[in-house]
């Protein structure tokens, strides 16, 4: 008994190649790595990009939850009177942190600027990808394209931000706010530190995108990496603005 | 084709399922109904009410339990695959579904509301004037009970002064006059029929003061002063347990509550005060 | 008999390492997850056996293990809980079956991100190794219970095992969080973006819905646990005071934080909140309960319909019930904290929400009974376990409304009533879901049938054993027996309960012995079982349309097109009593 059920006549037609069904994902990629052998067809590419973006959106959710948790801990802890064990009285022991404002504002500007250059990098590579098929046609010249190294600039700005954050932590320590000695400074280090770790992840992704470019891997791959990294980068910029606002407003 | 793969299934599997599920249901229910093991005797004012709420919940849940299990067993037997048995092609019934949803919602939420006034009376209001004040402190792995003495005020404690050798397990601050008349005991004494105004503290980790017969349980959390109250209504000795994992000696962190007549209580306090001088 | 196999897989990997170790194939990864869980479940079961023995014979010495001291008991308890919850109940149904069958059931060639999928498995595997390593460091594994309540878990001097062991424990959970998040991301993207033509959301098998909803819960919950774990690690190692209040004294010694910054000798903890940990933990912990049980619900639904030869009763209601269970699951965490010193007013809200979650659970039970009602039930082993699942789900679920009432929690909280409740529902019921899934999908995964007779014996042992172990725990709890007690020797009112505890230990030994029937059947059938056909159970979903075991790209170069709902059994007028999802459209076709 053949258990593969008899197919409808119409099914055979669509069974040939993926994408025939419009919304159907690529079929022929083969289990392991659907990037292989797909030849960079544009419909396949669009699906890969959409899938990568969807994956990123899912990936940002837990990061958001992480910071939501920290925020609620922060707000609760700030408002919470604590018990003085000697007097059995509740006291407020919250000491606002003396933040290095100038440095943090400069850092914020650097990060916002990097978000802009990242967006320019994303648009640049999108345009390249759109023109690529035309450029491949023999005899068609699109003129010498000047590629401004937006990606490298973003990477540099990202590293600059991290260095700036490091300086901010040093400034905090100089003012007597260590990781553990006041409840408020613990939260400052926690929030800025966790953000810095996530941003460092973004820098690594940027370096990976650069490596892809150097290795002359297919443009599509690079474009997906750049696109997803760009959205991640914007999210990090927004997250920083949020963290900064939280530290500034809830002291 | 089918007969081949169904090999190895006894014909009376449906009957076996019915029998076993029903037996399990019967056995489980029997020990509940026979009260072979049941709530310990209730010796506080709230105990009858809590037990009543328990009984109501038990009756309702017990009914659903028996009904669902009996139905499951019955259906397994009734609708087993056998010659002539046909299967009903149905995707469900929205009206039945809705009715069932509304019924369970009313049942569950109603049950909850029934018990809520009890919770309110237990936990919302503070203890009344004239209640016996006791401060209960949990530490690895013992309970300490402190009575404020004639001045009605607990003296200061300082974690730095805690010392087993000097018999100062709570770290009473000797310099504080209010601490002079504080009585610290390893046994909890309470006068009968008078509310106990409990303050819960913990020195190290979370403990939980659990007095099963008083239907009383509350975590003692370091960094928090937790106020509770209950009224013992029967004299006698009742065991106190710790109900929150607090370390390797958790199982032996226990104490005794002695509920005595008001006269005996006053005598006991007086003797402890005398001991202190 | 057999389908001519046309395999067009492009990148079927060659070589042992790429094929079986660092494989990108979701089927291999699913089996890897399953075996990880199989190892973990036997480790966890062994730990529970030691606990049961120590509990009733505290002075007994175990061969090859030595004496069990009270702190050893707590270590066993902590590791049993953690391993079972994370590495069995989260890993097997979601990582194992979900990975293997989600792509096939929606007609996809693989998960959306195969590399990420491999990474998530290996991350989980590393987490398991780190967890086990806690046994072998100085001081041993931690004793703070799987809930790790601070400050017990936050102060290294609070007990044996709270030094390096506790750090490893937290680290392992943090790594596990990362692995689970990667997996969840993959599941959600796969479901949303990789469905075959015609596979609308409302045509997905309920198993896929359960994996999808579980993934959403995981995505939202594990980030919060990670946050808690980071704070706890900081409290332990950097001297912060998120969870540790000021002025603690442990057996007469003041507690000072580790590695105090600034070299200040008088530097002390500064008023953290132990309840904050509980909030963070249970915000994760309660959805985790549903992460464990939802896939079981999916499998039970699939099997009850298949083996009753009847469409599932109320498909949409089942989907909405699972969605609302998932949604409400995030609003009830406070019911673990009624006795914790949390505001008694919030207990009201948490209590009502918790009762509300009983409603979708009741809908599911009602629909399962409705599914077998007027069916034509075939009692093969998967069905036995599905019926067992329903029975256990009812039994475990109905103790919920006791614990959801704060006023009853006064008596029942942290007594044996609680382990009775959660073991029946998220322990044994979920495990029954896993067993049901194993017997059902084993032929597809390994190409051979499992032995029915052994499976039946395994079922009777497990069902009767589970009830014999966990039903009496309700009685213990009502009598006021606190949980996590290593001995009954200290409290006088516990002495009369010893015979009952002994009974439970005997039942546990018998039940655990019964599990070796499964183990034997599993490995014996893998090599010696009769060859399985492509669709041995006459099921309708897509995994049964492909060959056994499925080719590398799942459908051998064909693309399934879905025309029917997942549970079209006994359709009037159809040639057979089941209509595959790929068959020409029939019936309601929803």
Short mmCIF file of N, CA and C in Angstrom, two decimals, chain B residues 1-2 8-10 13-14 17 20 24 28 31-32 37-40 53-54 57-58 61 65 69 72 75-76 79-81 85 87-93 96-97 100-101 104-105 108 112 116 119 123-124 140 159 162 203-206 210 212 215 217-219 221-222 239 241-245 247-248 250-252 254, chain C residues 70 74 143-144 150-151 158 160 245 247-250 254 274 278 308-311 313-314 317 339-341 344-345 348 351 355 358-359 362-363 366-367 373-380 391 395 398 402 405-406 410-411 413-414 452 456 467 471 475 478-480 484-486 490-493 500 538 568-570 572 588:
data_model
loop_
_atom_site.label_atom_id
_atom_site.label_comp_id
_atom_site.label_asym_id
_atom_site.label_seq_id
_atom_site.Cartn_x
_atom_site.Cartn_y
_atom_site.Cartn_z
N UNK B 1 -5.21 -5.35 5.98
CA UNK B 1 -4.20 -4.30 6.17
C UNK B 1 -4.21 -3.83 7.60
N UNK B 2 -5.41 -3.49 8.10
CA UNK B 2 -5.46 -2.96 9.44
C UNK B 2 -5.19 -4.04 10.48
N UNK B 8 -1.55 -7.57 18.69
CA UNK B 8 -0.93 -7.28 19.98
C UNK B 8 -1.81 -6.44 20.89
N UNK B 9 -2.98 -6.02 20.40
CA UNK B 9 -3.90 -5.28 21.26
C UNK B 9 -4.96 -6.24 21.76
N UNK B 10 -5.03 -6.49 23.06
CA UNK B 10 -6.07 -7.39 23.55
C UNK B 10 -7.45 -6.81 23.25
N UNK B 13 -9.08 -4.31 25.90
CA UNK B 13 -8.30 -3.18 26.37
C UNK B 13 -9.19 -2.05 26.88
N UNK B 14 -10.33 -1.85 26.19
CA UNK B 14 -11.26 -0.79 26.62
C UNK B 14 -11.79 -1.08 28.01
N UNK B 17 -9.09 -0.44 30.61
CA UNK B 17 -8.95 0.98 30.89
C UNK B 17 -10.06 1.47 31.80
N UNK B 20 -9.40 0.11 35.36
CA UNK B 20 -8.28 0.73 36.08
C UNK B 20 -8.57 2.19 36.41
N UNK B 24 -8.76 3.57 40.17
CA UNK B 24 -7.90 4.66 40.65
C UNK B 24 -8.76 5.77 41.23
N UNK B 28 -8.59 6.85 45.12
CA UNK B 28 -8.21 8.22 45.46
C UNK B 28 -9.30 8.89 46.28
N UNK B 31 -9.95 7.74 50.20
CA UNK B 31 -9.14 8.26 51.30
C UNK B 31 -9.46 9.72 51.61
N UNK B 32 -9.97 10.42 50.60
CA UNK B 32 -10.44 11.79 50.88
C UNK B 32 -11.73 11.76 51.69
N UNK B 37 -6.50 10.61 56.08
CA UNK B 37 -5.55 11.67 56.37
C UNK B 37 -6.26 12.97 56.09
N UNK B 38 -6.27 13.85 57.03
CA UNK B 38 -7.06 15.06 56.83
C UNK B 38 -6.34 16.22 57.47
N UNK B 39 -6.93 17.38 57.35
CA UNK B 39 -6.35 18.55 57.98
C UNK B 39 -6.21 18.29 59.48
N UNK B 40 -5.14 18.78 60.10
CA UNK B 40 -5.00 18.60 61.54
C UNK B 40 -6.11 19.37 62.26
N UNK B 53 -14.26 26.40 53.71
CA UNK B 53 -13.92 26.74 52.32
C UNK B 53 -13.21 25.56 51.65
N UNK B 54 -12.35 24.90 52.43
CA UNK B 54 -11.66 23.72 51.90
C UNK B 54 -12.68 22.65 51.52
N UNK B 57 -14.62 23.59 48.33
CA UNK B 57 -13.76 23.37 47.17
C UNK B 57 -13.59 21.89 46.90
N UNK B 58 -13.39 21.15 47.99
CA UNK B 58 -13.18 19.72 47.86
C UNK B 58 -14.39 19.04 47.24
N UNK B 61 -14.61 20.16 43.42
CA UNK B 61 -13.53 19.58 42.62
C UNK B 61 -13.64 18.06 42.60
N UNK B 65 -13.86 15.78 39.41
CA UNK B 65 -12.85 14.72 39.27
C UNK B 65 -13.52 13.39 38.96
N UNK B 69 -13.33 11.47 35.31
CA UNK B 69 -12.62 10.18 35.22
C UNK B 69 -13.60 9.06 34.85
N UNK B 72 -14.34 9.36 31.24
CA UNK B 72 -13.19 8.93 30.44
C UNK B 72 -13.14 7.41 30.34
N UNK B 75 -16.25 6.14 28.24
CA UNK B 75 -16.11 6.37 26.80
C UNK B 75 -15.07 5.42 26.20
N UNK B 76 -13.98 5.21 26.96
CA UNK B 76 -12.93 4.33 26.44
C UNK B 76 -13.50 2.94 26.15
N UNK B 79 -16.81 3.23 23.35
CA UNK B 79 -16.52 3.57 21.95
C UNK B 79 -15.26 2.89 21.45
N UNK B 80 -14.95 1.73 22.01
CA UNK B 80 -13.80 0.97 21.51
C UNK B 80 -14.10 0.49 20.10
N UNK B 81 -13.04 0.26 19.37
CA UNK B 81 -13.18 -0.22 18.00
C UNK B 81 -13.67 -1.66 18.03
N UNK B 85 -19.11 -0.85 15.07
CA UNK B 85 -18.96 0.47 15.68
C UNK B 85 -18.64 1.50 14.60
N UNK B 87 -17.97 5.66 13.57
CA UNK B 87 -17.45 6.88 14.17
C UNK B 87 -18.27 8.07 13.68
N UNK B 88 -18.55 8.96 14.59
CA UNK B 88 -19.40 10.11 14.30
C UNK B 88 -18.56 11.22 13.69
N UNK B 89 -18.89 11.69 12.49
CA UNK B 89 -18.11 12.77 11.88
C UNK B 89 -18.65 14.09 12.39
N UNK B 90 -17.98 14.65 13.39
CA UNK B 90 -18.46 15.90 13.97
C UNK B 90 -17.27 16.75 14.36
N UNK B 91 -17.38 18.05 14.11
CA UNK B 91 -16.28 18.94 14.48
C UNK B 91 -16.56 19.68 15.76
N UNK B 92 -17.61 19.26 16.47
CA UNK B 92 -17.88 19.92 17.74
C UNK B 92 -19.15 20.72 17.69
N UNK B 93 -19.47 21.30 18.82
CA UNK B 93 -20.72 22.01 18.97
C UNK B 93 -20.46 23.30 19.71
N UNK B 96 -22.61 24.02 22.98
CA UNK B 96 -22.17 23.24 24.14
C UNK B 96 -20.88 23.82 24.70
N UNK B 97 -19.99 24.16 23.75
CA UNK B 97 -18.68 24.70 24.12
C UNK B 97 -18.85 25.97 24.95
N UNK B 100 -20.37 25.28 28.40
CA UNK B 100 -19.37 24.70 29.30
C UNK B 100 -18.40 25.78 29.80
N UNK B 101 -18.00 26.68 28.88
CA UNK B 101 -17.07 27.75 29.25
C UNK B 101 -17.68 28.65 30.31
N UNK B 104 -17.98 26.81 33.75
CA UNK B 104 -16.73 26.67 34.52
C UNK B 104 -16.25 28.03 35.00
N UNK B 105 -16.44 29.06 34.16
CA UNK B 105 -16.01 30.40 34.58
C UNK B 105 -16.76 30.80 35.85
N UNK B 108 -15.49 28.59 38.87
CA UNK B 108 -14.16 28.86 39.38
C UNK B 108 -14.07 30.24 40.03
N UNK B 112 -13.74 31.34 44.05
CA UNK B 112 -12.70 32.26 44.48
C UNK B 112 -13.28 33.40 45.32
N UNK B 116 -12.82 34.92 49.36
CA UNK B 116 -12.02 36.14 49.40
C UNK B 116 -12.24 36.94 50.69
N UNK B 119 -9.92 35.74 53.30
CA UNK B 119 -8.56 36.23 53.10
C UNK B 119 -8.45 37.68 53.59
N UNK B 123 -5.89 39.00 56.40
CA UNK B 123 -4.67 39.70 56.03
C UNK B 123 -4.81 41.21 55.84
N UNK B 124 -6.02 41.71 55.64
CA UNK B 124 -6.11 43.14 55.33
C UNK B 124 -6.03 44.00 56.59
N UNK B 140 18.68 30.36 60.85
CA UNK B 140 19.10 28.97 60.59
C UNK B 140 19.49 28.32 61.92
N UNK B 159 22.34 43.49 64.51
CA UNK B 159 22.90 42.22 64.01
C UNK B 159 24.31 41.98 64.51
N UNK B 162 24.47 39.86 67.75
CA UNK B 162 23.95 38.50 67.80
C UNK B 162 25.04 37.55 68.26
N UNK B 203 16.61 36.56 60.13
CA UNK B 203 17.97 37.08 60.26
C UNK B 203 18.85 36.81 59.06
N UNK B 204 18.58 35.68 58.38
CA UNK B 204 19.53 35.28 57.35
C UNK B 204 18.85 35.02 56.01
N UNK B 205 18.03 33.98 55.97
CA UNK B 205 17.37 33.65 54.71
C UNK B 205 15.87 33.61 54.98
N UNK B 206 15.10 33.27 53.95
CA UNK B 206 13.64 33.24 54.12
C UNK B 206 13.26 31.98 54.92
N UNK B 210 4.97 28.17 60.17
CA UNK B 210 3.84 27.32 59.82
C UNK B 210 3.34 26.62 61.08
N UNK B 212 0.34 24.36 61.71
CA UNK B 212 -0.77 23.72 61.01
C UNK B 212 -2.10 23.83 61.77
N UNK B 215 -3.96 26.98 61.41
CA UNK B 215 -4.19 27.39 60.02
C UNK B 215 -3.42 28.68 59.75
N UNK B 217 0.20 30.38 58.30
CA UNK B 217 1.48 30.26 57.62
C UNK B 217 1.86 31.62 57.05
N UNK B 218 3.08 32.00 57.25
CA UNK B 218 3.56 33.24 56.66
C UNK B 218 5.08 33.19 56.58
N UNK B 219 5.59 33.58 55.42
CA UNK B 219 7.04 33.64 55.26
C UNK B 219 7.62 34.75 56.14
N UNK B 221 10.69 37.10 55.98
CA UNK B 221 11.61 37.50 54.91
C UNK B 221 12.63 38.48 55.45
N UNK B 222 13.90 38.21 55.27
CA UNK B 222 14.90 39.18 55.69
C UNK B 222 14.69 40.49 54.95
N UNK B 239 2.61 22.05 67.31
CA UNK B 239 3.94 22.11 66.73
C UNK B 239 4.04 23.22 65.69
N UNK B 241 6.35 24.49 62.43
CA UNK B 241 7.32 24.00 61.44
C UNK B 241 7.86 25.18 60.64
N UNK B 242 8.90 24.92 59.88
CA UNK B 242 9.35 25.91 58.91
C UNK B 242 8.91 25.40 57.55
N UNK B 243 8.25 26.26 56.79
CA UNK B 243 7.69 25.82 55.51
C UNK B 243 8.39 26.46 54.32
N UNK B 244 9.53 27.09 54.51
CA UNK B 244 10.26 27.59 53.34
C UNK B 244 11.68 27.09 53.44
N UNK B 245 12.14 26.49 52.36
CA UNK B 245 13.48 25.91 52.34
C UNK B 245 14.51 26.94 52.79
N UNK B 247 17.83 25.91 54.11
CA UNK B 247 19.18 25.39 54.24
C UNK B 247 19.18 23.96 54.74
N UNK B 248 20.35 23.47 55.09
CA UNK B 248 20.48 22.03 55.34
C UNK B 248 19.70 21.56 56.55
N UNK B 250 16.70 22.62 57.42
CA UNK B 250 15.30 23.01 57.24
C UNK B 250 14.34 22.04 57.94
N UNK B 251 14.61 20.75 57.81
CA UNK B 251 13.68 19.73 58.34
C UNK B 251 13.62 19.73 59.86
N UNK B 252 14.65 20.29 60.50
CA UNK B 252 14.61 20.23 61.97
C UNK B 252 14.40 21.61 62.59
N UNK B 254 12.07 23.50 64.02
CA UNK B 254 10.71 23.42 64.51
C UNK B 254 10.61 24.06 65.89
N UNK C 70 21.36 15.27 55.21
CA UNK C 70 20.26 16.18 54.91
C UNK C 70 20.60 17.17 53.79
N UNK C 74 18.87 17.83 49.95
CA UNK C 74 18.47 19.09 49.32
C UNK C 74 19.17 19.29 47.99
N UNK C 143 21.84 23.70 47.19
CA UNK C 143 20.72 23.11 47.91
C UNK C 143 19.52 24.03 47.98
N UNK C 144 19.49 25.07 47.12
CA UNK C 144 18.45 26.09 47.29
C UNK C 144 17.15 25.77 46.57
N UNK C 150 16.34 33.69 46.77
CA UNK C 150 17.32 34.52 47.48
C UNK C 150 16.73 34.85 48.84
N UNK C 151 17.55 35.12 49.85
CA UNK C 151 19.01 35.19 49.86
C UNK C 151 19.71 33.83 50.03
N UNK C 158 25.60 30.42 52.88
CA UNK C 158 24.34 30.00 53.49
C UNK C 158 24.19 28.50 53.60
N UNK C 160 26.15 24.32 52.35
CA UNK C 160 27.04 23.61 51.44
C UNK C 160 26.46 23.62 50.03
N UNK C 245 19.20 41.85 51.45
CA UNK C 245 18.95 43.01 52.29
C UNK C 245 20.14 43.31 53.20
N UNK C 247 22.20 44.04 56.73
CA UNK C 247 22.20 43.58 58.10
C UNK C 247 21.86 42.12 58.30
N UNK C 248 22.26 41.26 57.38
CA UNK C 248 22.01 39.84 57.58
C UNK C 248 23.07 39.25 58.49
N UNK C 249 22.64 38.28 59.25
CA UNK C 249 23.57 37.61 60.14
C UNK C 249 23.33 36.11 60.04
N UNK C 250 24.40 35.40 59.73
CA UNK C 250 24.25 33.96 59.53
C UNK C 250 24.96 33.25 60.66
N UNK C 254 28.02 38.37 60.84
CA UNK C 254 27.49 39.33 59.86
C UNK C 254 27.90 38.88 58.46
N UNK C 274 14.47 40.31 48.66
CA UNK C 274 14.33 38.90 48.30
C UNK C 274 13.09 38.64 47.45
N UNK C 278 11.79 36.52 43.58
CA UNK C 278 10.61 35.67 43.41
C UNK C 278 9.74 36.18 42.28
N UNK C 308 -9.28 7.76 17.74
CA UNK C 308 -10.73 7.61 17.85
C UNK C 308 -11.36 7.63 16.47
N UNK C 309 -10.52 7.84 15.47
CA UNK C 309 -11.00 7.93 14.08
C UNK C 309 -12.11 8.97 13.98
N UNK C 310 -11.89 10.12 14.57
CA UNK C 310 -12.91 11.15 14.64
C UNK C 310 -12.23 12.51 14.57
N UNK C 311 -12.84 13.49 13.93
CA UNK C 311 -12.22 14.83 13.96
C UNK C 311 -12.09 15.31 15.40
N UNK C 313 -12.68 17.45 18.50
CA UNK C 313 -13.89 18.18 18.89
C UNK C 313 -13.51 19.64 19.15
N UNK C 314 -14.08 20.54 18.36
CA UNK C 314 -13.85 21.97 18.59
C UNK C 314 -12.42 22.41 18.34
N UNK C 317 -11.86 26.03 19.22
CA UNK C 317 -11.88 26.23 20.67
C UNK C 317 -10.56 25.77 21.29
N UNK C 339 2.06 33.56 50.26
CA UNK C 339 2.55 33.53 51.64
C UNK C 339 3.90 34.24 51.77
N UNK C 340 4.29 34.97 50.73
CA UNK C 340 5.67 35.46 50.71
C UNK C 340 5.83 36.81 51.37
N UNK C 341 4.73 37.45 51.75
CA UNK C 341 4.86 38.80 52.28
C UNK C 341 4.52 39.85 51.23
N UNK C 344 -1.23 41.71 50.39
CA UNK C 344 -2.37 40.79 50.33
C UNK C 344 -3.42 41.24 49.32
N UNK C 345 -3.40 42.51 48.95
CA UNK C 345 -4.40 42.99 47.98
C UNK C 345 -4.10 42.43 46.59
N UNK C 348 -5.48 39.04 45.59
CA UNK C 348 -6.82 38.99 45.01
C UNK C 348 -6.77 38.84 43.49
N UNK C 351 -5.24 35.70 42.23
CA UNK C 351 -6.10 34.57 42.49
C UNK C 351 -7.20 34.47 41.44
N UNK C 355 -7.76 31.46 38.69
CA UNK C 355 -9.00 30.70 38.51
C UNK C 355 -9.45 30.78 37.06
N UNK C 358 -8.28 28.27 34.72
CA UNK C 358 -8.94 26.97 34.79
C UNK C 358 -9.97 26.81 33.69
N UNK C 359 -10.50 27.93 33.19
CA UNK C 359 -11.57 27.83 32.20
C UNK C 359 -11.07 27.24 30.88
N UNK C 362 -10.42 23.66 31.32
CA UNK C 362 -11.64 22.85 31.34
C UNK C 362 -12.17 22.65 29.93
N UNK C 363 -12.05 23.69 29.10
CA UNK C 363 -12.51 23.56 27.71
C UNK C 363 -11.75 22.43 27.02
N UNK C 366 -12.98 19.06 28.22
CA UNK C 366 -14.30 18.83 27.64
C UNK C 366 -14.16 18.38 26.19
N UNK C 367 -13.28 19.05 25.45
CA UNK C 367 -13.12 18.72 24.04
C UNK C 367 -12.44 17.37 23.82
N UNK C 373 -15.87 10.66 22.36
CA UNK C 373 -17.29 10.35 22.41
C UNK C 373 -17.79 9.97 21.02
N UNK C 374 -18.43 8.83 20.92
CA UNK C 374 -18.93 8.29 19.65
C UNK C 374 -17.81 8.09 18.64
N UNK C 375 -16.62 7.77 19.14
CA UNK C 375 -15.54 7.46 18.23
C UNK C 375 -15.44 5.96 18.03
N UNK C 376 -14.34 5.55 17.45
CA UNK C 376 -14.09 4.11 17.24
C UNK C 376 -12.64 3.91 17.65
N UNK C 377 -12.46 3.70 18.97
CA UNK C 377 -11.13 3.87 19.55
C UNK C 377 -10.25 2.65 19.32
N UNK C 378 -9.07 2.91 18.79
CA UNK C 378 -8.06 1.85 18.64
C UNK C 378 -7.05 2.03 19.76
N UNK C 379 -6.86 0.98 20.53
CA UNK C 379 -6.04 1.12 21.74
C UNK C 379 -4.59 0.77 21.49
N UNK C 380 -4.00 1.36 20.48
CA UNK C 380 -2.56 1.16 20.36
C UNK C 380 -1.85 2.00 21.41
N UNK C 391 -6.44 11.73 31.81
CA UNK C 391 -6.76 11.38 33.20
C UNK C 391 -5.87 12.14 34.17
N UNK C 395 -6.71 15.08 36.97
CA UNK C 395 -6.37 14.91 38.39
C UNK C 395 -5.44 16.01 38.87
N UNK C 398 -7.23 19.60 38.89
CA UNK C 398 -8.27 19.92 39.87
C UNK C 398 -7.72 20.27 41.24
N UNK C 402 -7.62 24.59 44.50
CA UNK C 402 -7.32 24.68 45.93
C UNK C 402 -6.19 25.69 46.14
N UNK C 405 -6.55 29.56 45.68
CA UNK C 405 -7.25 30.38 46.67
C UNK C 405 -6.28 30.74 47.79
N UNK C 406 -5.98 32.00 47.95
CA UNK C 406 -4.99 32.38 48.97
C UNK C 406 -5.35 31.83 50.34
N UNK C 410 -2.96 29.17 52.75
CA UNK C 410 -2.42 29.31 54.10
C UNK C 410 -2.06 27.93 54.65
N UNK C 411 -2.92 26.98 54.39
CA UNK C 411 -2.63 25.64 54.90
C UNK C 411 -1.78 24.83 53.92
N UNK C 413 0.15 25.80 51.11
CA UNK C 413 1.38 26.28 50.48
C UNK C 413 2.61 25.61 51.07
N UNK C 414 3.52 25.21 50.18
CA UNK C 414 4.77 24.57 50.60
C UNK C 414 4.58 23.30 51.42
N UNK C 452 4.30 -3.64 21.04
CA UNK C 452 3.04 -3.24 21.67
C UNK C 452 2.88 -3.80 23.08
N UNK C 456 2.32 -1.74 26.46
CA UNK C 456 1.15 -1.82 27.34
C UNK C 456 1.57 -1.99 28.79
N UNK C 467 -0.16 7.47 39.86
CA UNK C 467 -1.22 7.76 40.84
C UNK C 467 -0.81 7.30 42.22
N UNK C 471 -0.92 10.66 44.26
CA UNK C 471 -2.20 10.87 44.95
C UNK C 471 -1.99 10.97 46.47
N UNK C 475 -2.68 13.80 50.47
CA UNK C 475 -3.06 13.53 51.87
C UNK C 475 -1.97 14.06 52.80
N UNK C 478 -2.34 17.81 53.07
CA UNK C 478 -3.46 18.24 53.91
C UNK C 478 -3.12 18.06 55.37
N UNK C 479 -2.38 17.02 55.68
CA UNK C 479 -1.99 16.79 57.08
C UNK C 479 -0.91 17.76 57.53
N UNK C 480 -0.44 18.58 56.62
CA UNK C 480 0.51 19.62 57.01
C UNK C 480 1.96 19.22 56.87
N UNK C 484 10.16 19.48 50.98
CA UNK C 484 11.60 19.73 51.08
C UNK C 484 12.15 19.42 52.46
N UNK C 485 11.50 18.48 53.17
CA UNK C 485 12.04 17.97 54.44
C UNK C 485 12.81 16.70 54.13
N UNK C 486 14.04 16.64 54.58
CA UNK C 486 14.82 15.45 54.24
C UNK C 486 14.47 14.28 55.15
N UNK C 490 11.91 14.83 62.96
CA UNK C 490 11.98 15.92 63.91
C UNK C 490 10.62 16.40 64.41
N UNK C 491 9.66 16.46 63.51
CA UNK C 491 8.34 16.93 63.91
C UNK C 491 7.49 15.73 64.32
N UNK C 492 6.85 15.86 65.50
CA UNK C 492 6.10 14.71 65.99
C UNK C 492 4.88 14.38 65.14
N UNK C 493 4.23 15.43 64.64
CA UNK C 493 3.00 15.13 63.89
C UNK C 493 3.28 14.49 62.54
N UNK C 500 2.75 6.18 55.01
CA UNK C 500 2.32 6.69 53.71
C UNK C 500 3.54 7.04 52.85
N UNK C 538 -2.46 5.22 10.16
CA UNK C 538 -3.49 5.80 9.29
C UNK C 538 -3.86 7.20 9.77
N UNK C 568 -9.35 15.01 9.53
CA UNK C 568 -10.53 14.56 8.77
C UNK C 568 -10.61 13.04 8.82
N UNK C 569 -11.22 12.55 9.89
CA UNK C 569 -11.40 11.10 10.04
C UNK C 569 -12.87 10.77 9.84
N UNK C 570 -13.09 9.57 9.31
CA UNK C 570 -14.45 9.06 9.13
C UNK C 570 -15.35 10.04 8.39
N UNK C 572 -17.92 11.16 5.94
CA UNK C 572 -18.95 10.38 5.23
C UNK C 572 -18.70 10.42 3.73
N UNK C 588 -15.58 19.89 5.79
CA UNK C 588 -15.55 21.31 6.14
C UNK C 588 -14.26 21.96 5.64
#
